[in-house]
CSV table of C-alpha atoms in Angstrom, one decimal:
chain,number,residue,atom,x,y,z
A,135,MET,CA,-27.8,43.6,27.6
A,136,ARG,CA,-25.0,46.2,27.4
A,137,ILE,CA,-22.4,45.6,24.6
A,138,LEU,CA,-19.0,46.8,25.1
A,139,LYS,CA,-15.5,46.6,23.7
A,140,LEU,CA,-13.5,44.4,25.5
A,141,SER,CA,-10.6,46.5,26.8
A,142,SER,CA,-8.5,46.7,30.1
A,143,GLU,CA,-10.6,49.3,31.6
A,144,THR,CA,-14.0,47.2,30.8
A,145,LYS,CA,-12.4,44.1,32.0
A,146,ARG,CA,-11.3,45.8,35.2
A,147,ASP,CA,-14.8,47.5,35.8
A,148,LEU,CA,-16.3,44.2,35.2
A,149,LEU,CA,-14.1,42.1,37.7
A,150,ASN,CA,-14.8,44.9,40.3
A,151,ASP,CA,-18.6,44.7,39.8
A,152,LEU,CA,-18.3,40.7,40.1
A,153,LEU,CA,-16.5,41.1,43.6
A,154,LYS,CA,-19.3,43.1,44.9
A,155,ARG,CA,-21.4,40.0,45.0
A,156,SER,CA,-19.0,37.7,47.2
A,157,PRO,CA,-20.4,37.0,50.7
A,158,ASN,CA,-17.2,38.4,52.1
A,159,ASN,CA,-18.7,42.2,51.4
A,160,TYR,CA,-21.9,41.5,53.4
A,161,THR,CA,-20.3,42.2,56.8
A,162,GLU,CA,-23.3,43.7,58.1
A,163,PHE,CA,-25.1,40.2,58.4
A,164,GLU,CA,-21.9,38.8,60.4
A,165,SER,CA,-23.1,40.1,63.9
A,166,ARG,CA,-26.6,38.6,63.3
A,167,VAL,CA,-25.0,35.0,62.5
A,168,GLY,CA,-22.7,35.3,65.3
A,169,ASP,CA,-25.5,35.8,67.4
A,170,ILE,CA,-27.2,32.7,66.1
A,171,ILE,CA,-24.2,30.5,66.5
A,172,ALA,CA,-23.6,31.6,69.9
A,173,ALA,CA,-27.2,30.8,71.0
A,174,VAL,CA,-26.9,27.5,69.4
A,175,ARG,CA,-23.9,26.5,71.0
A,176,GLU,CA,-25.1,27.5,74.4
A,177,ARG,CA,-28.6,26.4,74.4
A,178,ARG,CA,-28.5,23.7,71.7
A,179,ASP,CA,-31.6,22.3,70.7
A,180,GLU,CA,-33.8,25.0,72.5
A,181,ALA,CA,-32.2,27.7,70.2
A,182,VAL,CA,-32.4,25.8,67.0
A,183,PHE,CA,-36.3,25.0,67.6
A,184,SER,CA,-36.7,28.8,68.7
A,185,TYR,CA,-35.2,29.9,65.5
A,186,THR,CA,-37.1,27.5,63.6
A,187,LYS,CA,-40.1,28.9,65.0
A,188,GLN,CA,-39.1,32.5,64.3
A,189,PHE,CA,-38.1,32.1,60.8
A,190,ASP,CA,-39.8,29.2,59.3
A,191,GLY,CA,-43.3,29.4,61.3
A,192,ALA,CA,-42.7,25.5,62.3
A,193,CYS,CA,-43.4,24.1,65.8
A,194,ILE,CA,-40.5,21.6,65.7
A,195,THR,CA,-39.3,19.6,69.2
A,196,SER,CA,-36.8,16.8,69.9
A,197,LYS,CA,-40.0,14.4,68.8
A,198,ASN,CA,-40.4,15.7,65.3
A,199,VAL,CA,-37.0,17.1,64.2
A,200,LYS,CA,-35.9,14.1,62.7
A,201,VAL,CA,-37.3,13.0,59.7
A,202,THR,CA,-39.0,9.7,59.9
A,203,GLU,CA,-39.4,6.5,57.7
A,204,ASP,CA,-43.2,7.3,57.5
A,205,GLU,CA,-42.6,10.7,56.2
A,206,ILE,CA,-40.1,9.5,53.5
A,207,LYS,CA,-42.8,6.9,52.4
A,208,GLU,CA,-45.1,9.5,52.1
A,209,ALA,CA,-42.8,11.7,50.0
A,210,TYR,CA,-42.7,8.9,47.5
A,211,GLU,CA,-46.2,8.7,47.1
A,212,GLN,CA,-46.3,12.6,46.6
A,213,VAL,CA,-43.5,12.8,43.8
A,214,ASP,CA,-44.5,12.1,40.2
A,215,GLU,CA,-43.2,8.7,39.1
A,216,LYS,CA,-41.4,10.7,35.9
A,217,LEU,CA,-39.7,12.8,38.3
A,218,LEU,CA,-38.7,9.9,40.1
A,219,GLU,CA,-37.3,8.2,37.1
A,220,VAL,CA,-35.0,11.1,36.1
A,221,ILE,CA,-33.6,11.6,39.6
A,222,ARG,CA,-32.8,7.8,39.4
A,223,LYS,CA,-31.0,8.4,35.9
A,224,ALA,CA,-29.4,11.3,37.1
A,225,LYS,CA,-28.2,9.4,40.0
A,226,VAL,CA,-26.7,6.5,37.8
A,227,ASN,CA,-24.5,9.3,35.8
A,228,ILE,CA,-23.2,11.3,39.0
A,229,LYS,CA,-22.2,8.4,40.8
A,230,ALA,CA,-20.7,6.9,37.9
A,231,TYR,CA,-18.7,10.0,37.0
A,232,HIS,CA,-17.4,10.5,41.0
A,233,GLU,CA,-16.4,6.8,41.6
A,234,LYS,CA,-13.6,7.6,38.8
A,235,GLN,CA,-12.0,10.1,41.3
A,236,ARG,CA,-11.8,7.6,44.0
A,237,GLN,CA,-8.3,7.7,45.6
A,238,TYR,CA,-6.4,4.9,47.2
A,239,SER,CA,-3.8,4.3,49.8
A,240,TRP,CA,-0.1,3.5,48.7
A,241,PHE,CA,3.1,2.7,49.9
A,242,ASP,CA,6.7,2.0,48.7
A,243,SER,CA,9.2,-0.1,50.2
A,244,GLU,CA,12.8,-0.3,49.9
A,245,GLU,CA,15.3,-3.1,50.5
A,246,ASN,CA,17.2,-1.3,53.5
A,247,GLY,CA,13.5,-1.0,55.6
A,248,ILE,CA,12.2,2.2,54.5
A,249,ILE,CA,8.6,2.3,54.0
A,250,LEU,CA,7.0,5.3,53.1
A,251,GLY,CA,3.3,5.9,51.9
A,252,GLN,CA,-0.1,7.7,52.2
A,253,LYS,CA,-3.2,6.3,53.9
A,254,VAL,CA,-6.4,7.5,52.3
A,255,THR,CA,-9.5,7.6,54.7
A,256,PRO,CA,-13.1,8.8,54.3
A,257,LEU,CA,-14.4,11.3,56.6
A,258,GLN,CA,-16.7,9.8,59.1
A,259,THR,CA,-19.6,12.0,59.4
A,260,VAL,CA,-20.7,14.4,57.1
A,261,GLY,CA,-23.4,17.2,57.0
A,262,VAL,CA,-25.3,18.4,54.1
A,263,TYR,CA,-27.2,21.4,53.9
A,264,VAL,CA,-30.2,21.7,51.5
A,265,PRO,CA,-32.1,25.0,51.2
A,266,GLY,CA,-36.0,25.2,51.4
A,267,GLY,CA,-38.2,28.4,51.5
A,268,LYS,CA,-38.9,29.3,48.1
A,269,ALA,CA,-37.2,26.6,46.3
A,270,VAL,CA,-36.6,23.0,46.1
A,271,TYR,CA,-33.3,21.4,45.0
A,272,PRO,CA,-33.4,17.7,44.7
A,273,SER,CA,-30.2,18.1,42.5
A,274,SER,CA,-28.4,19.8,45.1
A,275,VAL,CA,-28.9,16.9,47.4
A,276,LEU,CA,-27.7,14.3,44.7
A,277,MET,CA,-24.4,16.7,44.0
A,278,ASN,CA,-23.7,16.9,47.4
A,279,VAL,CA,-24.3,13.4,48.8
A,280,LEU,CA,-23.2,11.0,46.0
A,281,PRO,CA,-19.3,12.3,46.0
A,282,ALA,CA,-19.2,11.6,49.6
A,283,LYS,CA,-20.9,8.0,49.3
A,284,ALA,CA,-18.1,7.4,46.3
A,285,ALA,CA,-15.4,8.5,49.0
A,286,GLY,CA,-16.7,6.0,51.4
A,287,VAL,CA,-18.4,8.0,53.9
A,288,LYS,CA,-20.4,6.0,56.3
A,289,ARG,CA,-22.8,8.6,58.1
A,290,ILE,CA,-23.9,11.4,56.1
A,291,ILE,CA,-26.8,13.6,57.8
A,292,MET,CA,-28.9,16.1,56.1
A,293,THR,CA,-30.8,19.4,57.2
A,294,THR,CA,-33.0,21.4,55.6
A,295,PRO,CA,-35.9,23.6,56.6
A,296,PRO,CA,-39.3,22.6,57.0
A,297,GLY,CA,-42.4,24.5,56.1
A,298,ALA,CA,-44.9,26.0,58.5
A,299,ASP,CA,-46.6,22.6,58.4
A,300,THR,CA,-43.3,20.8,59.6
A,301,LYS,CA,-43.2,19.1,56.3
A,302,VAL,CA,-39.9,18.9,54.2
A,303,TYR,CA,-40.5,19.0,50.2
A,304,ALA,CA,-41.4,15.5,48.9
A,305,SER,CA,-38.7,15.8,46.1
A,306,THR,CA,-35.9,16.8,48.7
A,307,LEU,CA,-36.8,13.6,51.0
A,308,VAL,CA,-36.9,11.4,47.9
A,309,ALA,CA,-33.7,12.5,46.4
A,310,ALA,CA,-32.1,12.1,50.0
A,311,LYS,CA,-33.5,8.5,50.1
A,312,GLU,CA,-32.4,7.7,46.7
A,313,ALA,CA,-28.9,9.0,47.3
A,314,GLY,CA,-28.3,7.2,50.6
A,315,VAL,CA,-28.5,9.7,53.2
A,316,ASN,CA,-28.5,8.1,56.7
A,317,GLU,CA,-30.3,10.9,58.6
A,318,ILE,CA,-32.4,14.0,57.7
A,319,TYR,CA,-33.2,16.9,60.2
A,320,LYS,CA,-35.8,19.8,60.0
A,321,ALA,CA,-33.6,22.8,60.7
A,322,GLY,CA,-32.4,25.7,58.3
A,323,GLY,CA,-30.2,28.6,58.2
A,324,ALA,CA,-27.4,29.6,60.3
A,325,GLN,CA,-28.9,27.7,63.1
A,326,ALA,CA,-28.4,24.3,61.1
A,327,ILE,CA,-25.1,25.0,60.4
A,328,ALA,CA,-24.3,25.9,64.0
A,329,ALA,CA,-25.9,22.8,65.0
A,330,MET,CA,-24.1,20.5,62.7
A,331,ALA,CA,-20.9,22.3,63.7
A,332,PHE,CA,-21.2,21.8,67.5
A,333,GLY,CA,-24.0,19.3,67.8
A,334,THR,CA,-27.3,19.4,69.9
A,335,GLU,CA,-28.9,17.0,71.7
A,336,SER,CA,-31.0,16.1,68.5
A,337,ILE,CA,-28.7,17.0,65.7
A,338,PRO,CA,-25.3,15.2,65.7
A,339,LYS,CA,-22.0,17.2,65.0
A,340,VAL,CA,-20.1,16.4,61.9
A,341,ASP,CA,-16.9,16.6,60.6
A,342,LYS,CA,-17.5,18.6,57.3
A,343,ILE,CA,-20.6,20.6,56.1
A,344,VAL,CA,-21.4,21.1,52.7
A,345,GLY,CA,-24.3,22.6,50.3
A,346,PRO,CA,-25.6,25.8,49.1
A,347,GLY,CA,-27.5,28.5,51.0
A,348,ASN,CA,-28.5,32.1,51.4
A,349,ILE,CA,-26.3,34.9,53.1
A,350,TYR,CA,-26.7,33.5,56.4
A,351,VAL,CA,-25.9,30.1,55.3
A,352,ALA,CA,-22.7,31.3,53.6
A,353,LEU,CA,-21.5,33.3,56.4
A,354,ALA,CA,-22.4,30.8,59.0
A,355,LYS,CA,-20.3,28.4,57.4
A,356,LYS,CA,-17.6,30.9,57.0
A,357,ALA,CA,-17.7,31.5,61.1
A,358,VAL,CA,-17.5,27.6,61.8
A,359,PHE,CA,-14.8,27.0,59.5
A,360,GLY,CA,-12.0,25.5,61.8
A,361,TYR,CA,-14.3,23.5,64.2
A,362,VAL,CA,-15.4,21.5,60.8
A,363,SER,CA,-14.5,21.6,57.5
A,364,ILE,CA,-16.6,23.3,54.7
A,365,ASP,CA,-16.8,22.9,51.0
A,366,SER,CA,-16.8,26.5,50.2
A,367,ILE,CA,-18.6,30.1,50.8
A,368,ALA,CA,-20.5,30.2,47.6
A,369,GLY,CA,-21.7,33.4,45.8
A,370,PRO,CA,-24.2,34.1,43.3
A,371,SER,CA,-24.3,32.0,40.4
A,372,GLU,CA,-22.5,33.0,36.9
A,373,ILE,CA,-22.2,31.9,33.6
A,374,LEU,CA,-19.5,33.2,30.8
A,375,VAL,CA,-20.2,32.0,27.2
A,376,LEU,CA,-17.1,32.4,24.9
A,377,ALA,CA,-18.2,32.7,21.2
A,378,ASP,CA,-17.2,33.4,17.6
A,379,GLU,CA,-19.5,34.0,14.6
A,380,THR,CA,-20.4,30.4,14.4
A,381,ALA,CA,-22.6,30.4,17.2
A,382,ASN,CA,-26.4,30.5,17.3
A,383,PRO,CA,-27.5,33.4,18.8
A,384,ARG,CA,-30.5,32.0,20.1
A,385,PHE,CA,-28.9,29.2,22.0
A,386,VAL,CA,-26.5,31.5,23.5
A,387,ALA,CA,-29.0,33.8,24.8
A,388,ALA,CA,-31.0,31.0,26.5
A,389,ASP,CA,-28.0,29.7,28.2
A,390,LEU,CA,-27.1,33.4,29.4
A,391,LEU,CA,-30.5,33.5,31.0
A,392,SER,CA,-30.5,30.0,32.4
A,393,GLN,CA,-28.3,31.5,34.9
A,394,ALA,CA,-29.4,35.1,35.1
A,395,GLU,CA,-32.8,33.7,36.3
A,396,HIS,CA,-31.2,32.2,39.8
A,397,ASP,CA,-31.0,35.4,41.4
A,398,GLU,CA,-30.8,39.3,41.0
A,399,MET,CA,-27.1,38.8,41.9
A,400,ALA,CA,-26.3,36.3,39.3
A,401,SER,CA,-23.9,37.2,36.3
A,402,ALA,CA,-24.4,36.3,32.9
A,403,ILE,CA,-21.5,37.5,30.4
A,404,LEU,CA,-20.8,36.7,26.6
A,405,ILE,CA,-17.4,37.5,25.0
A,406,THR,CA,-17.4,37.4,21.4
A,407,THR,CA,-15.3,38.2,18.4
A,408,SER,CA,-18.2,39.1,16.6
A,409,ASP,CA,-20.0,42.4,16.7
A,410,LYS,CA,-22.7,40.7,14.5
A,411,LEU,CA,-23.5,38.0,17.1
A,412,ALA,CA,-23.3,40.5,19.9
A,413,GLU,CA,-26.2,42.2,18.4
A,414,ALA,CA,-28.1,39.2,17.7
A,415,VAL,CA,-27.5,37.7,21.2
A,416,SER,CA,-28.9,41.0,22.7
A,417,ALA,CA,-32.1,40.9,20.8
A,418,GLU,CA,-32.8,37.4,21.5
A,419,VAL,CA,-32.2,38.1,24.9
A,420,ARG,CA,-35.0,41.0,25.1
A,421,LYS,CA,-37.4,38.6,23.4
A,422,PHE,CA,-36.7,35.5,25.8
A,423,THR,CA,-36.9,37.8,29.1
A,424,ALA,CA,-40.4,39.2,27.9
A,425,GLU,CA,-41.6,35.5,27.9
A,426,LEU,CA,-39.9,33.6,30.7
A,427,SER,CA,-41.7,33.3,34.3
A,428,ARG,CA,-38.8,34.8,36.1
A,429,LYS,CA,-38.6,38.0,33.8
A,430,ASP,CA,-38.3,40.5,36.9
A,431,ILE,CA,-35.3,38.7,38.5
A,432,ILE,CA,-33.7,38.0,34.9
A,433,GLN,CA,-34.1,41.6,34.2
A,434,LYS,CA,-32.5,42.8,37.5
A,435,SER,CA,-29.7,40.3,37.2
A,436,LEU,CA,-28.9,41.5,33.5
A,437,ASP,CA,-28.9,45.2,34.5
A,438,HIS,CA,-26.3,44.8,37.1
A,439,TYR,CA,-24.5,42.0,36.2
A,440,GLY,CA,-24.9,41.3,32.5
A,441,TYR,CA,-22.5,41.9,29.8
A,442,ILE,CA,-21.5,41.4,26.0
A,443,LEU,CA,-18.0,41.8,25.3
A,444,VAL,CA,-16.4,42.0,22.0
A,445,ALA,CA,-13.0,41.4,21.6
A,446,GLU,CA,-10.4,41.9,18.9
A,447,SER,CA,-9.4,38.4,18.7
A,448,MET,CA,-10.0,34.9,20.1
A,449,GLU,CA,-6.7,35.3,22.1
A,450,GLU,CA,-8.0,38.5,23.8
A,451,ALA,CA,-10.9,36.5,24.8
A,452,ILE,CA,-9.6,33.7,26.3
A,453,GLU,CA,-7.3,35.9,28.4
A,454,ALA,CA,-10.3,37.9,29.4
A,455,ALA,CA,-12.1,34.4,30.2
A,456,ASN,CA,-9.2,33.0,32.5
A,457,ASP,CA,-9.1,36.4,34.4
A,458,ILE,CA,-12.9,36.4,34.9
A,459,ALA,CA,-12.5,32.6,36.2
A,460,SER,CA,-16.4,31.9,36.0
A,461,GLU,CA,-18.0,29.2,37.6
A,462,HIS,CA,-19.7,27.9,34.3
A,463,LEU,CA,-17.8,28.2,31.0
A,464,GLU,CA,-19.4,27.5,27.6
A,465,ILE,CA,-17.5,27.5,24.7
A,466,VAL,CA,-19.2,27.8,21.4
A,467,THR,CA,-16.6,28.3,18.8
A,468,LYS,CA,-15.6,26.7,15.3
A,469,ASP,CA,-12.4,25.1,17.1
A,470,ALA,CA,-14.1,24.6,20.6
A,471,PHE,CA,-11.6,21.8,21.9
A,472,GLU,CA,-8.5,23.8,21.1
A,473,VAL,CA,-9.9,26.5,22.8
A,474,MET,CA,-10.4,24.4,25.7
A,475,THR,CA,-6.8,23.7,26.2
A,476,LYS,CA,-6.1,27.5,26.6
A,477,ILE,CA,-8.8,27.7,29.4
A,478,ARG,CA,-6.8,27.8,32.9
A,479,ASN,CA,-9.6,29.2,35.1
A,480,ALA,CA,-13.3,27.8,35.0
A,481,GLY,CA,-15.4,25.8,37.4
A,482,ALA,CA,-17.0,23.7,34.7
A,483,ILE,CA,-16.2,24.0,31.0
A,484,PHE,CA,-19.0,23.3,28.2
A,485,ILE,CA,-17.9,22.6,24.9
A,486,GLY,CA,-19.9,22.7,21.9
A,487,GLU,CA,-23.6,24.0,21.1
A,488,TYR,CA,-25.4,21.2,22.4
A,489,SER,CA,-23.7,21.2,25.9
A,490,SER,CA,-25.8,23.8,27.8
A,491,GLU,CA,-25.3,24.8,31.2
A,492,PRO,CA,-28.5,22.8,32.5
A,493,LEU,CA,-27.0,19.5,31.5
A,494,GLY,CA,-24.2,20.0,34.1
A,495,ASP,CA,-26.7,21.2,36.7
A,496,TYR,CA,-28.8,18.3,36.5
A,497,PHE,CA,-27.7,15.2,34.5
A,498,ALA,CA,-24.2,14.6,33.0
A,499,GLY,CA,-22.6,13.6,36.1
A,500,PRO,CA,-19.8,16.2,36.9
A,501,ASN,CA,-20.7,18.0,40.1
A,502,HIS,CA,-22.9,21.4,39.9
A,503,VAL,CA,-21.4,22.7,43.1
A,504,LEU,CA,-18.4,24.7,41.6
A,505,PRO,CA,-16.2,27.9,42.6
A,506,THR,CA,-17.7,31.2,42.3
A,507,ASN,CA,-16.4,35.0,42.4
A,508,GLY,CA,-13.3,34.3,40.4
A,509,THR,CA,-12.3,31.4,43.1
A,510,ALA,CA,-12.0,29.1,40.2
A,511,LYS,CA,-8.2,30.2,40.1
A,512,PHE,CA,-7.5,28.1,42.9
A,513,PHE,CA,-10.7,25.9,43.9
A,514,SER,CA,-12.0,22.9,42.1
A,515,PRO,CA,-15.5,21.7,41.9
A,516,LEU,CA,-17.1,19.7,44.8
A,517,GLY,CA,-15.9,16.1,44.4
A,518,VAL,CA,-14.3,12.7,46.2
A,519,ASP,CA,-11.4,14.4,47.3
A,520,ASP,CA,-13.5,16.7,49.8
A,521,PHE,CA,-14.8,13.9,51.7
A,522,ILE,CA,-11.5,12.0,52.5
A,523,LYS,CA,-8.2,12.9,54.1
A,524,LYS,CA,-4.7,11.6,53.9
A,525,SER,CA,-2.1,10.6,56.2
A,526,SER,CA,1.3,10.2,55.7
A,527,ILE,CA,3.3,6.8,56.4
A,528,ILE,CA,6.8,6.7,57.6
A,529,SER,CA,9.0,3.7,58.6
A,530,TYR,CA,12.5,3.3,58.9
A,531,SER,CA,14.4,0.5,60.1
A,532,LYS,CA,17.3,0.9,62.2
A,533,GLU,CA,19.6,0.0,59.4
A,534,ALA,CA,17.9,2.8,57.3
A,535,LEU,CA,18.1,5.5,59.8
A,536,ARG,CA,21.9,4.8,60.7
A,537,PRO,CA,23.4,6.3,57.5
A,538,VAL,CA,21.2,9.6,57.8
A,539,TYR,CA,20.9,10.1,61.5
A,540,LYS,CA,23.6,12.8,61.7
A,541,ASP,CA,22.2,14.7,58.8
A,542,ILE,CA,18.9,15.1,60.9
A,543,VAL,CA,20.7,15.9,63.9
A,544,GLN,CA,22.6,18.9,62.0
A,545,PHE,CA,19.2,20.5,60.8
A,546,ALA,CA,17.7,19.8,64.1
A,547,GLU,CA,20.6,21.8,65.6
A,548,CYS,CA,20.7,24.4,62.9
A,549,GLU,CA,17.3,25.4,64.2
A,550,LYS,CA,18.3,25.3,67.5
A,551,LEU,CA,15.9,22.4,68.6
A,552,THR,CA,18.0,20.5,70.6
A,553,ALA,CA,15.1,17.8,72.1
A,554,HIS,CA,14.7,17.2,68.3
A,555,ALA,CA,18.1,16.1,67.9
A,556,ASN,CA,18.2,14.1,70.8
A,557,SER,CA,15.5,12.2,69.5
A,558,VAL,CA,17.4,10.8,66.8
A,559,LYS,CA,20.8,10.5,68.8
A,560,VAL,CA,19.8,8.7,71.6
A,561,ARG,CA,18.8,5.9,69.0
A,562,PHE,CA,22.6,5.5,68.5
A,563,GLU,CA,24.2,6.7,72.0
A,564,LYS,CA,25.7,3.2,72.4
A,565,GLU,CA,27.3,3.1,69.2
């Protein structure tokens, strides 16, 4: 990994490099995605099945698009018992964490007849997209479904691309069943997003779509936003490790590579106050990369988006970390909790040398669906809040309205909205 002195110039160049990975920069795919969405809106099932044959090689029809209970039972027979046990342990942790995020309706009343409040309502139907193809992500099933369940969503449907044999990954089906998905459909890519956004004869329309995917999925979610809600338009994975001379270079290198292996556009950054640690981590990265199964992907990721930045002080390092606003931030310093209090922008914060990033990906409980590409400055991890909506409650008695109605009239007339003013005045016209 390249080692650079942290400066305003190196930080600016790094931020510019990272922004190049945003899905918003891949406009050349937007017209193709737009064509797919338009076709699904017009031809519905027919278009979804045609694209599934074209892209996935699977012959899907209205008779086999929905995963059956027999297929789920078969999946349980195929999944290793030890994996099933791990899925169930992770489910307990993820469920418990998100249940603590629940919000409740509230009302305040006054003696003069004013009642104000907020009504919290779960979304009715949520769609979860789960990638297929070259990778299988049962962990993403749990992370997207369990917060919706904790929020009280009654109907959760899932779409995922089938293989050419029309089958869905067994571990994906098992995770979906364990998490409480109501219906599973065999559809992937932009066509699945369009189907959930607008509905087809077979796939129901949803209120919100969540879940990761490739650039076509990301752009499709962007295109249907407004017709339905979405979680976010996620970019490639990223990790930033903030470390001082007390950090174990072998641990740090391993953690950096845990994200670099995701894809060639993943970002792995170390910011440290120690020249010695920087050199040691770079050496460990070279050793690990030579041994790991995805070394070609890792090397391309590091060549393009891997950095080791050496800062003059921890304050300078923290400032840079806040400017980068990484999806995953590990703090491995002698005063890690004190450093954490100074972090303003990060998707998930991992504190201490035994809190490695995969702990959050799979098991600890907090969500691994996190803001990327600097959006941690204004977005949060996926959670229960993403699956509820809030309605304001306002109730005034006549006695409560009487002393303030002229104030409301004055405001309305100031804005030249005479019908607004009249709506209040009419209630006291006989007085």
